[in-house]
PDB file of C-alpha atoms in Angstrom:
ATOM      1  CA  UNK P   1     110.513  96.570 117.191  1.00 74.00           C
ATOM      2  CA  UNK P   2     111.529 100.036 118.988  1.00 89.00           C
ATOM      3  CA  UNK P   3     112.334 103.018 116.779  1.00 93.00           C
ATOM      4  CA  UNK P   4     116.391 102.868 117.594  1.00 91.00           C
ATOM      5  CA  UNK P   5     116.022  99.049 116.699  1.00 91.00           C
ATOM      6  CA  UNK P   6     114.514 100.250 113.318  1.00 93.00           C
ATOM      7  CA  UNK P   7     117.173 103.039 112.545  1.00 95.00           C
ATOM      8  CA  UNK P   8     119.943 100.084 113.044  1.00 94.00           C
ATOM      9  CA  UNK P   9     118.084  97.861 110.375  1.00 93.00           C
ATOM     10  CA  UNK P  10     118.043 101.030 107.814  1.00 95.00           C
ATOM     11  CA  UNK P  11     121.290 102.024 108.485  1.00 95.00           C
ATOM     12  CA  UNK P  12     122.355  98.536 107.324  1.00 94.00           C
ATOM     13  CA  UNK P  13     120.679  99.219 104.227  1.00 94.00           C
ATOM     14  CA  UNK P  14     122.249 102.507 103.197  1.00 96.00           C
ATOM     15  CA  UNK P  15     125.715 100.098 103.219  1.00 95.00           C
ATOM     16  CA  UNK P  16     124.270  98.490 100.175  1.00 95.00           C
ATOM     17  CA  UNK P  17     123.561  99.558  96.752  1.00 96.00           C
ATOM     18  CA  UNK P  18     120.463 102.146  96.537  1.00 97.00           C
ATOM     19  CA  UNK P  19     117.449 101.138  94.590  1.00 96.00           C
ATOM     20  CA  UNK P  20     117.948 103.964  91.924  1.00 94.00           C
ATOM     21  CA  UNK P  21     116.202 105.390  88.572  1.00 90.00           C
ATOM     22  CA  UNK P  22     114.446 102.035  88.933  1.00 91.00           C
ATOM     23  CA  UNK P  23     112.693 102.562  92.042  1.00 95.00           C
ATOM     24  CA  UNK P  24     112.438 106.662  90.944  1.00 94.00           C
ATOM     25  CA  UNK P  25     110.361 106.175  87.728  1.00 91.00           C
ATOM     26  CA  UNK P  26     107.649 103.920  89.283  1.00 92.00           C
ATOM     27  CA  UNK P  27     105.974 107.009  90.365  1.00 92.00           C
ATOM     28  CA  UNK P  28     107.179 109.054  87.334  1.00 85.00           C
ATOM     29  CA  UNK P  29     104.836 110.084  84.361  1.00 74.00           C
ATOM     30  CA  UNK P  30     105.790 109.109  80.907  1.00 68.00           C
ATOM     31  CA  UNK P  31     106.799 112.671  79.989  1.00 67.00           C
ATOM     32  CA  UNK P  32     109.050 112.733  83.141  1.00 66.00           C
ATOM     33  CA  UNK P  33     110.526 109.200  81.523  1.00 61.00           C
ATOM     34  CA  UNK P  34     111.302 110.568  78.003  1.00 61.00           C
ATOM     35  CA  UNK P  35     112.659 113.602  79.320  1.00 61.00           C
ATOM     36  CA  UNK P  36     115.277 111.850  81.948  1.00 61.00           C
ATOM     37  CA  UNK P  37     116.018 109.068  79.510  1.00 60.00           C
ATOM     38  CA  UNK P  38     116.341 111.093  76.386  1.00 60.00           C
ATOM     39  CA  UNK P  39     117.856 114.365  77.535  1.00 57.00           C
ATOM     40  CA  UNK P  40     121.444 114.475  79.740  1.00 60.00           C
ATOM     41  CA  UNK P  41     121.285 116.592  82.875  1.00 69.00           C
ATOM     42  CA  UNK P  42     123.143 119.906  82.144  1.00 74.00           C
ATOM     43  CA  UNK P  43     126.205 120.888  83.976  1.00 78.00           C
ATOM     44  CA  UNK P  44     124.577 124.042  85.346  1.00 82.00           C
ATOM     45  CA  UNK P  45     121.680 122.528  87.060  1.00 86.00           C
ATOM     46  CA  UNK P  46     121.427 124.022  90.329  1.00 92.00           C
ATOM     47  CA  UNK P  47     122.375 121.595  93.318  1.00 95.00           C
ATOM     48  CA  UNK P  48     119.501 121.566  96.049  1.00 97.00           C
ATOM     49  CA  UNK P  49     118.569 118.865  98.695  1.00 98.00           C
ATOM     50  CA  UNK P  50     116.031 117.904 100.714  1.00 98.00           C
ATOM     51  CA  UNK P  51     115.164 115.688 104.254  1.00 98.00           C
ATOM     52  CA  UNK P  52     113.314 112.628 104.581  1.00 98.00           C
ATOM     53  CA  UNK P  53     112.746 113.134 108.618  1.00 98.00           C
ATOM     54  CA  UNK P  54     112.091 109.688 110.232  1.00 98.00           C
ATOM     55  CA  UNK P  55     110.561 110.106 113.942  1.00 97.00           C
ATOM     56  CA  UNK P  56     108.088 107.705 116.372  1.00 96.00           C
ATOM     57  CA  UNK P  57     104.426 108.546 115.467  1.00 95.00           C
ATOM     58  CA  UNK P  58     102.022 107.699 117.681  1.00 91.00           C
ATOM     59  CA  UNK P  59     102.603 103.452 117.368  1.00 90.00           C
ATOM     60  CA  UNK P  60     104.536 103.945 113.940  1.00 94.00           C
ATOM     61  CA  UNK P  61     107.066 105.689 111.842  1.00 96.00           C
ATOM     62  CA  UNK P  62     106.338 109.040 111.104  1.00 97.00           C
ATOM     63  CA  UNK P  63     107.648 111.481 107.923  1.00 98.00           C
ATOM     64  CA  UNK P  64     106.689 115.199 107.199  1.00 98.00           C
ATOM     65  CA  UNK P  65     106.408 116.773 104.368  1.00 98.00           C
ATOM     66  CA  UNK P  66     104.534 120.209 103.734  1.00 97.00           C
ATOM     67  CA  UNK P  67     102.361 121.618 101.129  1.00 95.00           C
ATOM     68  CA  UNK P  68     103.704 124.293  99.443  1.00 87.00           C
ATOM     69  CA  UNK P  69     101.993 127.987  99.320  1.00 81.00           C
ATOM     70  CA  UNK P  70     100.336 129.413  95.917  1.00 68.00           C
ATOM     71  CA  UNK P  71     102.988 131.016  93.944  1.00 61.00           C
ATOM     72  CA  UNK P  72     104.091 132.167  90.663  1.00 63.00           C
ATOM     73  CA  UNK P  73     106.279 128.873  89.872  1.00 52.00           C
ATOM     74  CA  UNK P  74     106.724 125.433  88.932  1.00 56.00           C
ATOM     75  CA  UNK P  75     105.663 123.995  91.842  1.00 50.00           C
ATOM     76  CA  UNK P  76     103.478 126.097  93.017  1.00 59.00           C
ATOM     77  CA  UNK P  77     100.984 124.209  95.411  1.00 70.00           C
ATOM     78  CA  UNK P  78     102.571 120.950  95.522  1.00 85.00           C
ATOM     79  CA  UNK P  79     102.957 118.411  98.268  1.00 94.00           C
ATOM     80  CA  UNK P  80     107.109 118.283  98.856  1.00 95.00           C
ATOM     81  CA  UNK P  81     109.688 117.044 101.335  1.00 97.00           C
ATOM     82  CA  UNK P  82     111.355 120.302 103.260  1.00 97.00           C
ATOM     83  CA  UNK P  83     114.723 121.171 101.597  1.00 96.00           C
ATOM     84  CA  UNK P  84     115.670 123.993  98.851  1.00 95.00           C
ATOM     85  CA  UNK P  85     118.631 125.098  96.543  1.00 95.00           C
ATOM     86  CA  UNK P  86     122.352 124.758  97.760  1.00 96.00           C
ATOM     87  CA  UNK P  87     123.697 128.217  99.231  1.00 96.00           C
ATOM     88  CA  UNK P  88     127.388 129.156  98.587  1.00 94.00           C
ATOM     89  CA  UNK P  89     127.901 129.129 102.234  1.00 95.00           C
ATOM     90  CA  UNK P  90     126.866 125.733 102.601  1.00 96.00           C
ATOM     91  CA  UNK P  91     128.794 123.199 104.430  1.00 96.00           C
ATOM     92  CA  UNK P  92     127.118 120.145 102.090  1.00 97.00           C
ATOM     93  CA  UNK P  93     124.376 119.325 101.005  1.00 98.00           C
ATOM     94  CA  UNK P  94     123.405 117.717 103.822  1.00 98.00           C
ATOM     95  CA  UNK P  95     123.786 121.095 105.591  1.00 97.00           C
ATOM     96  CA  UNK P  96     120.998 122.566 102.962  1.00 98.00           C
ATOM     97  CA  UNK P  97     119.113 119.820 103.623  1.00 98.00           C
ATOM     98  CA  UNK P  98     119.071 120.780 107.887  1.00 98.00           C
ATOM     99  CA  UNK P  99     119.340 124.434 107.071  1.00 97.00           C
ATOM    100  CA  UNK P 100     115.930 124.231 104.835  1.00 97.00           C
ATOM    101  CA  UNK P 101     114.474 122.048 107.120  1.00 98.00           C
ATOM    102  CA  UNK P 102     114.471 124.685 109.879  1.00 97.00           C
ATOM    103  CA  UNK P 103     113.759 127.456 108.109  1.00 97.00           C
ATOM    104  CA  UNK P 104     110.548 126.101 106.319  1.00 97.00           C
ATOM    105  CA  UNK P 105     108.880 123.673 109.357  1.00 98.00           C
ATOM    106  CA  UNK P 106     111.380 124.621 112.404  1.00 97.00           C
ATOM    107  CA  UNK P 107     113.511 121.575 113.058  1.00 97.00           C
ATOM    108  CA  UNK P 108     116.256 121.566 115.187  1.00 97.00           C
ATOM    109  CA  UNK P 109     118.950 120.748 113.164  1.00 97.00           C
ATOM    110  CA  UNK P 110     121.149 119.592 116.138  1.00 97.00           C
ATOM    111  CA  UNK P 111     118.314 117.241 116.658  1.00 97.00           C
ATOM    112  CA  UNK P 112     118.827 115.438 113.733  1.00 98.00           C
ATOM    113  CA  UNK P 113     121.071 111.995 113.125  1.00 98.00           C
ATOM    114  CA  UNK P 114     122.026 111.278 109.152  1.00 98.00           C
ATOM    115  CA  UNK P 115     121.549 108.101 108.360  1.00 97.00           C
ATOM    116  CA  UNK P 116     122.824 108.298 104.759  1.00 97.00           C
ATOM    117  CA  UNK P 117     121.570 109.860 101.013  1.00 98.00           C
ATOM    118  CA  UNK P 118     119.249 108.115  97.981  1.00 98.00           C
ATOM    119  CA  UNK P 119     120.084 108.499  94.578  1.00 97.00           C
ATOM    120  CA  UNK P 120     120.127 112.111  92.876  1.00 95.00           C
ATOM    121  CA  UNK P 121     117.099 113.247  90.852  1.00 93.00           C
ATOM    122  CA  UNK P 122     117.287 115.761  88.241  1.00 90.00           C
ATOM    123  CA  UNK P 123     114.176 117.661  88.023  1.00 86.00           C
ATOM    124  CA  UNK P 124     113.885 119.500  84.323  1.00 82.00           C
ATOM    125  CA  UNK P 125     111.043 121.812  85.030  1.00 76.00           C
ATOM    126  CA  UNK P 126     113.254 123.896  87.231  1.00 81.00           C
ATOM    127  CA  UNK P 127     116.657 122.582  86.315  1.00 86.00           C
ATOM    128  CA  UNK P 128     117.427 121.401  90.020  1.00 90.00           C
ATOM    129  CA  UNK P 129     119.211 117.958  91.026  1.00 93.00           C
ATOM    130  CA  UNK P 130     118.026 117.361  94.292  1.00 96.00           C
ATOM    131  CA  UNK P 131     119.852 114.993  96.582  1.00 97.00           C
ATOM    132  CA  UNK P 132     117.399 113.648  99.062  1.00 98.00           C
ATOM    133  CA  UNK P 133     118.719 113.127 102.882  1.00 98.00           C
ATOM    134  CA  UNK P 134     117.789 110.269 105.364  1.00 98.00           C
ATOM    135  CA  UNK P 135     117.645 111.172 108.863  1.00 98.00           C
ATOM    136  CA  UNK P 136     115.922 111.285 112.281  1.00 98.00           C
ATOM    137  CA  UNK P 137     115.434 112.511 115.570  1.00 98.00           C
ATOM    138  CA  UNK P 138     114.406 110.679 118.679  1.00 96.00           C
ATOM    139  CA  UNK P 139     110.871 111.747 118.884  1.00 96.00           C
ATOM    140  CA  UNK P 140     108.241 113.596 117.518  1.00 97.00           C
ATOM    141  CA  UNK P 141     109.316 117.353 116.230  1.00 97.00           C
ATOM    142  CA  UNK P 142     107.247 120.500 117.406  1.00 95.00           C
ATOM    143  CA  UNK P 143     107.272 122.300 113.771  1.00 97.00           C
ATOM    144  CA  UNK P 144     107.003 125.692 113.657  1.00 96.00           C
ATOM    145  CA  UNK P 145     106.127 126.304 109.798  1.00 96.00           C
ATOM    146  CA  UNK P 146     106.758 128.962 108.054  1.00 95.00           C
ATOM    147  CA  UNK P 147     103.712 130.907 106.791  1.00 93.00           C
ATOM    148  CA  UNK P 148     105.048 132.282 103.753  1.00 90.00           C
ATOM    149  CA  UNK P 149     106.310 128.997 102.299  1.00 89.00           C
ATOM    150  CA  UNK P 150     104.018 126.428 104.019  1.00 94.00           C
ATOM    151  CA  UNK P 151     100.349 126.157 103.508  1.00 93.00           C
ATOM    152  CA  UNK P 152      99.878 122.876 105.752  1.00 93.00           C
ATOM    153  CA  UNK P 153     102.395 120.264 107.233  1.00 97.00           C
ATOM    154  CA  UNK P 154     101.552 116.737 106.114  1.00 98.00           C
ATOM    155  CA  UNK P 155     102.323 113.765 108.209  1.00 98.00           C
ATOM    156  CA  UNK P 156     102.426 110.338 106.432  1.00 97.00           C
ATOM    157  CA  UNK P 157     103.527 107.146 108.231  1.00 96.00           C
ATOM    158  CA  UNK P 158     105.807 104.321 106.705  1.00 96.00           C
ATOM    159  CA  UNK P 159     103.051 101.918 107.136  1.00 94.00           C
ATOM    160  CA  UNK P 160     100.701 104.347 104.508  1.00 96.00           C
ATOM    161  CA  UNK P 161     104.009 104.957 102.326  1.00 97.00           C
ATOM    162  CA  UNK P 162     104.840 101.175 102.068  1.00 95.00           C
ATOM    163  CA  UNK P 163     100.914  99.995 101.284  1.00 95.00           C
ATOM    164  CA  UNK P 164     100.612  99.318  97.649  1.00 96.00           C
ATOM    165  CA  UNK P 165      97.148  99.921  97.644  1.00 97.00           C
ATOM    166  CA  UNK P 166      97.610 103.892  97.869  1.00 97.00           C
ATOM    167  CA  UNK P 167      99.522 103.779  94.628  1.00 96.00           C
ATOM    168  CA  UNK P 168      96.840 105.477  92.121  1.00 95.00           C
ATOM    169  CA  UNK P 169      96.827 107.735  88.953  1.00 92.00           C
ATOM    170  CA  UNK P 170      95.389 111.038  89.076  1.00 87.00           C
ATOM    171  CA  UNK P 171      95.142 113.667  86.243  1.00 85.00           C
ATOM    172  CA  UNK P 172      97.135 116.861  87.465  1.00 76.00           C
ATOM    173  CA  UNK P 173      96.815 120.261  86.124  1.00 68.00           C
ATOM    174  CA  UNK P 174     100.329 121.791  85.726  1.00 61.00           C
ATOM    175  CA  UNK P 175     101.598 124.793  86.180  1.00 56.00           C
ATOM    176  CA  UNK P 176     101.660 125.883  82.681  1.00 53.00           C
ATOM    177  CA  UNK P 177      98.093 124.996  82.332  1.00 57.00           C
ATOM    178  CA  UNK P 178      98.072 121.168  80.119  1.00 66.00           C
ATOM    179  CA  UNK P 179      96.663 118.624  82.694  1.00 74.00           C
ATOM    180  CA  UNK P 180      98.400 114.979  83.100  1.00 76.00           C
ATOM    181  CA  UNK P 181      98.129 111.650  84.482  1.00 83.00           C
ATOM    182  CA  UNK P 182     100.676 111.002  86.738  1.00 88.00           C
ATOM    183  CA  UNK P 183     101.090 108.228  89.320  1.00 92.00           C
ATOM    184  CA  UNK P 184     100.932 108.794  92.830  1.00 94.00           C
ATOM    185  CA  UNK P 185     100.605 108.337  96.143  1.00 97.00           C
ATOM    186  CA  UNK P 186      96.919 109.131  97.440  1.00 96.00           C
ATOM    187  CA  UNK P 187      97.212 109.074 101.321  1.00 97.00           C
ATOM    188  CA  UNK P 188      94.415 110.534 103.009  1.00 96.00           C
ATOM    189  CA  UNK P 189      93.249 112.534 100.218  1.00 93.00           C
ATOM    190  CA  UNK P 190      97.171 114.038  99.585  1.00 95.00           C
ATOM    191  CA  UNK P 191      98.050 113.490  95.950  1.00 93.00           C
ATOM    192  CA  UNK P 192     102.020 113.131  96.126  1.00 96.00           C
ATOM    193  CA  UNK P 193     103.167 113.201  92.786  1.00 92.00           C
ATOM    194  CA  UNK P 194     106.183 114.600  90.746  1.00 90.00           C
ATOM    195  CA  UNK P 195     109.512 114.535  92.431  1.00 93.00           C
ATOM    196  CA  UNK P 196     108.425 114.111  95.887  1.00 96.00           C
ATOM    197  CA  UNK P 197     106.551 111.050  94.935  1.00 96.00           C
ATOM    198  CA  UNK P 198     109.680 110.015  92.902  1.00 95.00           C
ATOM    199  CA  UNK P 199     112.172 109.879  95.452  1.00 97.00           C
ATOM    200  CA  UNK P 200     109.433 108.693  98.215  1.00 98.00           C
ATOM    201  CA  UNK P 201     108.864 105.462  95.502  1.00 98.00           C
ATOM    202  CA  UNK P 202     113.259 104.676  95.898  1.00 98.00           C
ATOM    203  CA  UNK P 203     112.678 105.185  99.840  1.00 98.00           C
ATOM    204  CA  UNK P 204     109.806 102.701  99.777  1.00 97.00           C
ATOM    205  CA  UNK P 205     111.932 100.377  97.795  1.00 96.00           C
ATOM    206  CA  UNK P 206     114.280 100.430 100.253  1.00 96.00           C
ATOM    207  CA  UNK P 207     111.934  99.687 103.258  1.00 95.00           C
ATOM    208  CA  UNK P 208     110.691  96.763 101.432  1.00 92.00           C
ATOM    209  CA  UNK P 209     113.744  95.278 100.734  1.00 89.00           C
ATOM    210  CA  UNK P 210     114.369  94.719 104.493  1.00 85.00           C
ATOM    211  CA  UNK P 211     113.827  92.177 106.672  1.00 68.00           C
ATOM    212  CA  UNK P 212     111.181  92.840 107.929  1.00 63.00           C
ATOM    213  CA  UNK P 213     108.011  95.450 107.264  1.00 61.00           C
ATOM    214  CA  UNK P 214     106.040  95.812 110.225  1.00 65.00           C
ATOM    215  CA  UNK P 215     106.307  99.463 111.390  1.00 75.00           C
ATOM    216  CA  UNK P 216     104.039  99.569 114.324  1.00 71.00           C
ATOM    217  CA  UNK P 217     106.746 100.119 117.510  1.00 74.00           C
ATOM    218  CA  UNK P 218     106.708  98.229 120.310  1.00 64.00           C
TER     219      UNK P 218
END
C-alpha cells in the first residue's frame, strides 16, 4: 500500500468511535490507574496538546518523538511526542499542537494535514489534559530541534509501535526520587512510558483495528 492509500484507511477510522481509557491504561501503571479512576480531573487543569506526525520512512511509516532535556520538573528526561501547554493566543488546540511542533523539532506547520484527535488524557503529576493530534506530511521532515528542549529526536516506525513483542515492564525512577514499574514500550533501547506511552497504546489500538496491518509501502 502507498502512504496516501494508508492516510485514506486511517482517516476512515477517526469517523468511528476512538478506542479510549481502554486502550490508554494498557500502558498505564497501577498508580496512574487509581489516580484517573479514583480522582475527577479538576476544572483548572491546564489544556495542552501534542502531534502524532505520520510521514514515509524509509519502506514504512515513520513517527517522531524527542527526548526531553534534564530539567528541574516532572518530566524531566522523558521520551514525549512534540506539543506543550495551550497559549491564550491560540487558534485551537490543534494550533498548539503545530505551533509546539515547530518550535521544539522545526516542522513546517503548513506542511502538515490533520487527520483527526484521540481521546483526552489528564496527566496528574503536572495537572495538564493533553489532547493528542493525528497528522502528516507527505514525506520525511528535516527537523531542526531545539537544543534547549531536545536532547535527541527519536524515530519509531508503526511496524515497531504495533509489535506486541516490544511491550515490556521496566522499573523507572521518578522524578521525586521512589522508583516504579511501569509498562512500556522498549524500541531500540527507548523506554516510552507514562503519558507518551499512554496515548501511543490508544493509537496502536487504532492501527490494529484496521483492515489491514502491513506498514511496509509499496
Amino acid at each position: 500500500m502507498d502512504f496516501i492509500g494508508f492516510i485514506q484507511h486511517l482517516e476512515q477510522k477517526f469517523r468511528e468511535p476512538l478506542p479510549g481509557f481502554q486502550a490508554q491504561i494498557k500502558m498505564s501503571s497501577l498508580t496512574r490507574i487509581h489516580q484517573l479512576v479514583n480522582f475527577f480531573q479538576p476544572n483548572d487543569a491546564r489544556q495542552s496538546s501534542v502531534l502524532i506526525l505520520l510521514y514515509p520512512m524509509g519502506e514504512g511509516i515513520g513517527i517522531v518523538l524527542t527526548l526531553r532535556r534534564e530539567y528541574k520538573g516532572v518530566h524531566s528526561g522523558q521520551i514525549s511526542l512534540p506539543g506543550g501547554k495551550y497559549e491564550d493566543n491560540d487558534d485551537s488546540l490543534i494550533f498548539t499542537a503545530l505551533r509546539e511542533a515547530k518550535e521544539e523539532i522545526g516542522i513546517n506547520p503548513h506542511l502538515v494535514q490533520v487527520i483527526g484527535q484521540l481521546t483526552p488524557l489528564y496527566i496528574p503529576p503536572s495537572n495538564f489534559m493533553v489532547t493528542p493530534v493525528v497528522g502528516y506530511t507527505a514525506s520525511r521532515p528535516v527537523f531542526n530541534p531545539e537544543p534547549a528542549e531536545v536532547a535527541r529526536i527519536i524515530e519509531i516506525s508503526l511496524s515497531e509501535l504495533t509489535d506486541d513483542s516490544l511491550v515490556k515492564s521496566r522499573r523507572i525512577k521518578l522524578s521525586i526520587g521512589m522508583r516504579l514499574s511501569v509498562p512500556c514500550f522498549l524500541i531500540r533501547g527507548n523506554v516510552i512510558w507514562g503519558a507518551t506511552g499512554m496515548i501511543l497504546s490508544e493509537f496502536k489500538e487504532m492501527l490494529k483495528s484496521m483492515t489491514f496491518q502491513e506498514y511496509r509501502l509499496k
